[in-house]
Amino acid sequence: MSVKIVIDSTANVRKELKDKFVTVPLTVNFGTESFADGVEIDNDTFYSKLVTSDVMPTTSQPTPDAFEKVFREITEAGDEVVVITISSKLSGTYQSATIAAEDFAGKVFVVDGYTVAIGTGALAEYAQSLADSGKSAAEIVEILEKDKENIRVFAVVDTLEYLKKGGRVSAAVAFAGGLLNFKPVIAIADGVVQSLTKGRGNKQANSLMNQEVEKSGSIDFAKPFVIGYTGSDSKLMQEYIKDNIDMWGGDADKIHTAQLGSVVGTHAGPGAVAVGYFVKK
């Protein structure tokens, strides 16, 4: 018997590890067009449609049936399941997984990741390392429920335009922010997106994000950490890594990077830079 880690498509795990996970896709909707996230639409295609479409995309959670099918296939093979989902405050994905798990008591365990994107990805990679070390599903869940409280996710958003389209800021605020080149610094905290501060230009905004990282506690480099970006161009992320390499361990080859997908990309738009990591406790 082994433990399979199941994630939803909003979780950003490293490409070289992706085959270790079973992924249940959300649905990305552009008006009347619907696509299975990561199956019928990849990230680059999503961002291309995002910048050209007049319609603000939305996402829909997987159905309980979608999870049930995955759970049945894994458990009939004799394995246990640990499911890690996007925060229940941001999506109904956790609820769908929980409903589906009711028929698999003692075999399927569902964890509310209470974060998103690279945060969920870091938690999933940590869970996979625990599974690889021989931990049972119940043991993995006990550890995750404790350690997920130590995950931190911060991001610098390059433009207010998509926050305006999503109703997160007013048109007047977005217009003024554009004129002044304001870059919001946001966090995933208590399971939701929170606006922290804003800087004028990327350098100042990145500095403010780094201040939040420093205030959050010491980075636990023994656990997974990821620096990510939205859009199809990683230039801003690469510049951030180059300028702040010492903060992230001093070795660029050991920094895991990821392109963030539809859930974060819808609201942040292209050009955002995000960091996700565990703090030491």
Short mmCIF file of C-alpha atoms in Angstrom, two decimals:
data_model
loop_
_atom_site.label_atom_id
_atom_site.label_comp_id
_atom_site.label_asym_id
_atom_site.label_seq_id
_atom_site.Cartn_x
_atom_site.Cartn_y
_atom_site.Cartn_z
CA MET A 1 0.00 0.00 0.00
CA SER A 2 1.22 3.48 -0.85
CA VAL A 3 -0.19 6.99 -0.45
CA LYS A 4 -1.23 8.98 -3.51
CA ILE A 5 -1.33 12.77 -3.21
CA VAL A 6 -4.26 14.29 -5.10
CA ILE A 7 -4.30 18.02 -5.90
CA ASP A 8 -6.53 20.33 -7.87
CA SER A 9 -5.28 22.19 -10.92
CA THR A 10 -4.75 25.48 -9.06
CA ALA A 11 -1.76 24.01 -7.18
CA ASN A 12 1.62 24.89 -8.68
CA VAL A 13 4.04 21.99 -8.30
CA ARG A 14 7.38 21.70 -10.07
CA LYS A 15 7.21 20.28 -13.60
CA GLU A 16 9.66 17.52 -12.76
CA LEU A 17 7.39 16.35 -9.90
CA LYS A 18 4.01 16.78 -11.59
CA ASP A 19 3.72 13.12 -12.61
CA LYS A 20 3.88 12.11 -8.94
CA PHE A 21 0.52 13.79 -8.29
CA VAL A 22 -3.00 13.03 -9.46
CA THR A 23 -4.61 16.30 -10.56
CA VAL A 24 -8.33 17.06 -10.65
CA PRO A 25 -8.99 20.06 -12.91
CA LEU A 26 -11.15 23.07 -12.23
CA THR A 27 -13.03 24.61 -15.17
CA VAL A 28 -12.00 27.94 -16.69
CA ASN A 29 -14.85 29.88 -18.28
CA PHE A 30 -14.58 32.68 -20.84
CA GLY A 31 -18.21 33.63 -21.35
CA THR A 32 -19.88 30.60 -22.94
CA GLU A 33 -16.54 28.86 -23.55
CA SER A 34 -15.44 26.37 -20.89
CA PHE A 35 -12.11 24.55 -20.58
CA ALA A 36 -10.75 21.93 -18.20
CA ASP A 37 -7.85 23.74 -16.52
CA GLY A 38 -4.52 22.27 -17.55
CA VAL A 39 -6.22 19.74 -19.85
CA GLU A 40 -8.10 21.72 -22.49
CA ILE A 41 -6.29 25.00 -21.85
CA ASP A 42 -2.69 25.51 -20.76
CA ASN A 43 -1.36 28.56 -18.92
CA ASP A 44 0.07 30.33 -21.97
CA THR A 45 -3.21 29.95 -23.86
CA PHE A 46 -5.11 31.17 -20.79
CA TYR A 47 -3.00 34.34 -20.55
CA SER A 48 -3.32 34.97 -24.27
CA LYS A 49 -7.10 34.84 -23.97
CA LEU A 50 -7.02 36.89 -20.77
CA VAL A 51 -5.37 39.90 -22.41
CA THR A 52 -7.45 39.74 -25.60
CA SER A 53 -10.88 38.77 -24.28
CA ASP A 54 -13.56 41.34 -23.45
CA VAL A 55 -14.99 38.84 -20.95
CA MET A 56 -13.53 38.43 -17.47
CA PRO A 57 -12.85 34.70 -16.98
CA THR A 58 -14.25 32.75 -14.06
CA THR A 59 -13.41 29.35 -12.61
CA SER A 60 -15.71 26.55 -11.51
CA GLN A 61 -14.90 23.88 -8.95
CA PRO A 62 -14.69 20.18 -9.85
CA THR A 63 -17.80 18.16 -9.10
CA PRO A 64 -17.86 15.53 -6.34
CA ASP A 65 -18.19 12.95 -9.14
CA ALA A 66 -14.86 14.08 -10.61
CA PHE A 67 -13.15 13.44 -7.28
CA GLU A 68 -15.09 10.21 -6.66
CA LYS A 69 -13.82 8.72 -9.92
CA VAL A 70 -10.22 9.46 -8.92
CA PHE A 71 -10.69 8.16 -5.38
CA ARG A 72 -12.24 4.91 -6.58
CA GLU A 73 -9.47 4.21 -9.07
CA ILE A 74 -6.75 4.76 -6.46
CA THR A 75 -8.38 2.86 -3.60
CA GLU A 76 -9.32 -0.11 -5.79
CA ALA A 77 -5.60 -0.39 -6.56
CA GLY A 78 -5.05 -0.75 -2.82
CA ASP A 79 -3.64 2.70 -2.07
CA GLU A 80 -4.62 5.47 0.32
CA VAL A 81 -5.36 9.06 -0.71
CA VAL A 82 -4.46 12.45 0.71
CA VAL A 83 -6.22 15.31 -1.08
CA ILE A 84 -4.95 18.89 -0.82
CA THR A 85 -7.19 21.64 -2.18
CA ILE A 86 -7.22 25.37 -2.71
CA SER A 87 -8.53 27.32 0.31
CA SER A 88 -12.18 26.61 1.06
CA LYS A 89 -12.67 30.38 1.38
CA LEU A 90 -11.69 30.87 -2.27
CA SER A 91 -13.38 27.89 -3.94
CA GLY A 92 -15.89 25.12 -3.37
CA THR A 93 -13.27 22.56 -4.42
CA TYR A 94 -12.65 21.45 -0.83
CA GLN A 95 -16.38 20.87 -0.33
CA SER A 96 -16.61 18.75 -3.50
CA ALA A 97 -13.65 16.63 -2.38
CA THR A 98 -15.12 16.21 1.10
CA ILE A 99 -18.48 15.06 -0.27
CA ALA A 100 -16.76 12.55 -2.54
CA ALA A 101 -14.60 11.25 0.31
CA GLU A 102 -17.62 10.25 2.42
CA ASP A 103 -17.79 6.87 0.68
CA PHE A 104 -14.11 6.15 1.33
CA ALA A 105 -13.82 6.45 5.11
CA GLY A 106 -10.38 5.53 6.39
CA LYS A 107 -8.94 5.50 2.87
CA VAL A 108 -9.33 9.09 1.63
CA PHE A 109 -8.35 12.14 3.68
CA VAL A 110 -9.05 15.71 2.56
CA VAL A 111 -6.94 18.69 3.65
CA ASP A 112 -8.08 22.28 3.17
CA GLY A 113 -4.83 23.85 2.00
CA TYR A 114 -6.06 27.24 3.23
CA THR A 115 -3.88 28.86 0.60
CA VAL A 116 -3.55 28.90 -3.21
CA ALA A 117 -1.23 28.35 -6.17
CA ILE A 118 2.42 28.15 -5.05
CA GLY A 119 1.28 27.88 -1.43
CA THR A 120 -0.80 24.79 -2.19
CA GLY A 121 1.99 23.51 -4.40
CA ALA A 122 4.54 23.80 -1.59
CA LEU A 123 2.18 21.96 0.76
CA ALA A 124 1.62 19.23 -1.84
CA GLU A 125 5.35 18.76 -2.45
CA TYR A 126 5.87 18.51 1.31
CA ALA A 127 3.10 15.90 1.49
CA GLN A 128 4.75 13.93 -1.31
CA SER A 129 8.06 13.92 0.54
CA LEU A 130 6.27 12.54 3.60
CA ALA A 131 4.62 9.84 1.48
CA ASP A 132 7.99 8.95 -0.05
CA SER A 133 9.41 8.55 3.46
CA GLY A 134 6.81 5.89 4.25
CA LYS A 135 4.28 7.88 6.28
CA SER A 136 0.68 6.65 6.24
CA ALA A 137 -2.15 8.87 4.98
CA ALA A 138 -3.33 9.57 8.53
CA GLU A 139 0.20 10.49 9.63
CA ILE A 140 0.65 12.80 6.64
CA VAL A 141 -2.63 14.59 7.35
CA GLU A 142 -1.73 15.10 11.00
CA ILE A 143 1.56 16.73 9.98
CA LEU A 144 -0.02 18.85 7.23
CA GLU A 145 -2.78 20.19 9.46
CA LYS A 146 -0.11 21.48 11.82
CA ASP A 147 2.45 22.72 9.31
CA LYS A 148 0.05 24.37 6.84
CA GLU A 149 -0.25 27.20 9.36
CA ASN A 150 3.39 28.02 8.60
CA ILE A 151 2.89 28.63 4.85
CA ARG A 152 3.25 32.22 3.66
CA VAL A 153 2.36 33.60 0.21
CA PHE A 154 3.05 37.18 -0.91
CA ALA A 155 2.85 38.78 -4.34
CA VAL A 156 3.47 42.04 -6.19
CA VAL A 157 0.79 42.77 -8.78
CA ASP A 158 2.02 44.59 -11.88
CA THR A 159 -1.26 46.27 -12.81
CA LEU A 160 -4.52 47.20 -11.11
CA GLU A 161 -6.48 46.63 -14.33
CA TYR A 162 -7.51 43.06 -13.59
CA LEU A 163 -8.36 43.79 -9.97
CA LYS A 164 -10.63 46.51 -11.36
CA LYS A 165 -12.24 44.10 -13.83
CA GLY A 166 -12.86 41.65 -11.02
CA GLY A 167 -14.45 44.31 -8.84
CA ARG A 168 -11.63 44.27 -6.27
CA VAL A 169 -10.79 47.96 -6.77
CA SER A 170 -12.74 50.85 -8.28
CA ALA A 171 -12.08 52.25 -11.76
CA ALA A 172 -10.92 55.53 -10.16
CA VAL A 173 -8.40 53.74 -7.95
CA ALA A 174 -7.12 51.71 -10.91
CA PHE A 175 -6.79 54.83 -13.07
CA ALA A 176 -4.91 56.76 -10.37
CA GLY A 177 -2.73 53.74 -9.66
CA GLY A 178 -1.83 53.48 -13.32
CA LEU A 179 -0.85 57.13 -13.51
CA LEU A 180 1.34 56.80 -10.41
CA ASN A 181 2.70 53.36 -11.37
CA PHE A 182 1.44 51.79 -8.14
CA LYS A 183 2.09 48.08 -7.65
CA PRO A 184 -0.04 46.44 -4.93
CA VAL A 185 1.52 43.96 -2.49
CA ILE A 186 -0.94 41.22 -1.54
CA ALA A 187 -0.90 38.16 0.69
CA ILE A 188 -2.85 34.96 1.14
CA ALA A 189 -3.71 35.04 4.84
CA ASP A 190 -6.49 33.31 6.78
CA GLY A 191 -7.38 31.54 3.56
CA VAL A 192 -8.21 34.68 1.55
CA VAL A 193 -6.49 37.36 -0.54
CA GLN A 194 -5.52 40.41 1.49
CA SER A 195 -4.15 43.72 0.23
CA LEU A 196 -1.19 44.87 2.34
CA THR A 197 0.38 47.96 0.80
CA LYS A 198 1.55 49.34 -2.54
CA GLY A 199 4.81 50.63 -3.96
CA ARG A 200 5.58 52.99 -6.78
CA GLY A 201 7.30 50.90 -9.41
CA ASN A 202 8.57 47.34 -9.23
CA LYS A 203 11.69 48.04 -7.19
CA GLN A 204 9.82 49.70 -4.34
CA ALA A 205 6.99 47.15 -4.43
CA ASN A 206 9.47 44.26 -4.34
CA SER A 207 11.23 45.89 -1.40
CA LEU A 208 7.92 46.18 0.45
CA MET A 209 7.13 42.53 -0.29
CA ASN A 210 10.55 41.54 1.06
CA GLN A 211 9.79 43.47 4.24
CA GLU A 212 6.65 41.36 4.64
CA VAL A 213 8.70 38.20 4.10
CA GLU A 214 11.18 39.27 6.77
CA LYS A 215 8.39 40.11 9.22
CA SER A 216 6.77 36.72 8.66
CA GLY A 217 9.68 34.79 10.21
CA SER A 218 12.71 32.79 9.07
CA ILE A 219 12.26 30.94 5.79
CA ASP A 220 12.42 27.16 6.26
CA PHE A 221 14.67 26.13 3.38
CA ALA A 222 14.36 22.47 4.45
CA LYS A 223 10.80 22.51 3.10
CA PRO A 224 9.60 23.40 -0.42
CA PHE A 225 9.59 27.06 -1.44
CA VAL A 226 8.62 28.54 -4.78
CA ILE A 227 8.91 31.88 -6.59
CA GLY A 228 6.27 32.28 -9.27
CA TYR A 229 4.99 34.63 -11.94
CA THR A 230 1.81 35.32 -13.88
CA GLY A 231 1.64 35.78 -17.64
CA SER A 232 3.72 34.18 -20.38
CA ASP A 233 6.92 36.14 -19.67
CA SER A 234 9.04 35.35 -16.60
CA LYS A 235 11.29 38.42 -16.99
CA LEU A 236 10.04 40.27 -13.91
CA MET A 237 10.41 37.13 -11.80
CA GLN A 238 13.95 36.54 -13.04
CA GLU A 239 14.86 40.15 -12.24
CA TYR A 240 13.40 39.73 -8.76
CA ILE A 241 15.43 36.56 -8.15
CA LYS A 242 18.63 38.20 -9.40
CA ASP A 243 18.15 41.27 -7.17
CA ASN A 244 17.20 39.24 -4.07
CA ILE A 245 19.20 36.05 -4.41
CA ASP A 246 20.66 36.26 -0.89
CA MET A 247 17.20 36.34 0.69
CA TRP A 248 16.35 33.07 -1.08
CA GLY A 249 19.38 31.02 -0.11
CA GLY A 250 22.06 32.43 -2.39
CA ASP A 251 21.85 29.72 -5.08
CA ALA A 252 19.55 30.38 -8.04
CA ASP A 253 19.76 26.72 -9.10
CA LYS A 254 18.01 25.68 -5.88
CA ILE A 255 15.13 28.12 -6.29
CA HIS A 256 12.02 26.42 -7.60
CA THR A 257 9.99 28.55 -10.00
CA ALA A 258 6.48 28.22 -11.40
CA GLN A 259 4.08 29.89 -13.79
CA LEU A 260 0.90 30.65 -11.86
CA GLY A 261 -2.33 29.68 -13.56
CA SER A 262 -5.92 30.73 -13.98
CA VAL A 263 -7.12 31.37 -10.42
CA VAL A 264 -4.40 33.85 -9.49
CA GLY A 265 -3.94 35.05 -13.05
CA THR A 266 -7.57 36.08 -13.44
CA HIS A 267 -7.33 38.65 -10.66
CA ALA A 268 -3.65 39.57 -10.75
CA GLY A 269 -3.25 39.71 -14.52
CA PRO A 270 0.13 39.16 -16.17
CA GLY A 271 3.36 40.50 -14.68
CA ALA A 272 2.83 39.54 -11.03
CA VAL A 273 5.67 38.04 -8.97
CA ALA A 274 4.83 35.80 -6.01
CA VAL A 275 6.70 33.91 -3.29
CA GLY A 276 5.46 30.89 -1.36
CA TYR A 277 7.31 29.17 1.47
CA PHE A 278 7.17 27.73 5.00
CA VAL A 279 8.44 29.65 8.01
CA LYS A 280 10.37 27.95 10.79
CA LYS A 281 8.47 27.23 13.98
#
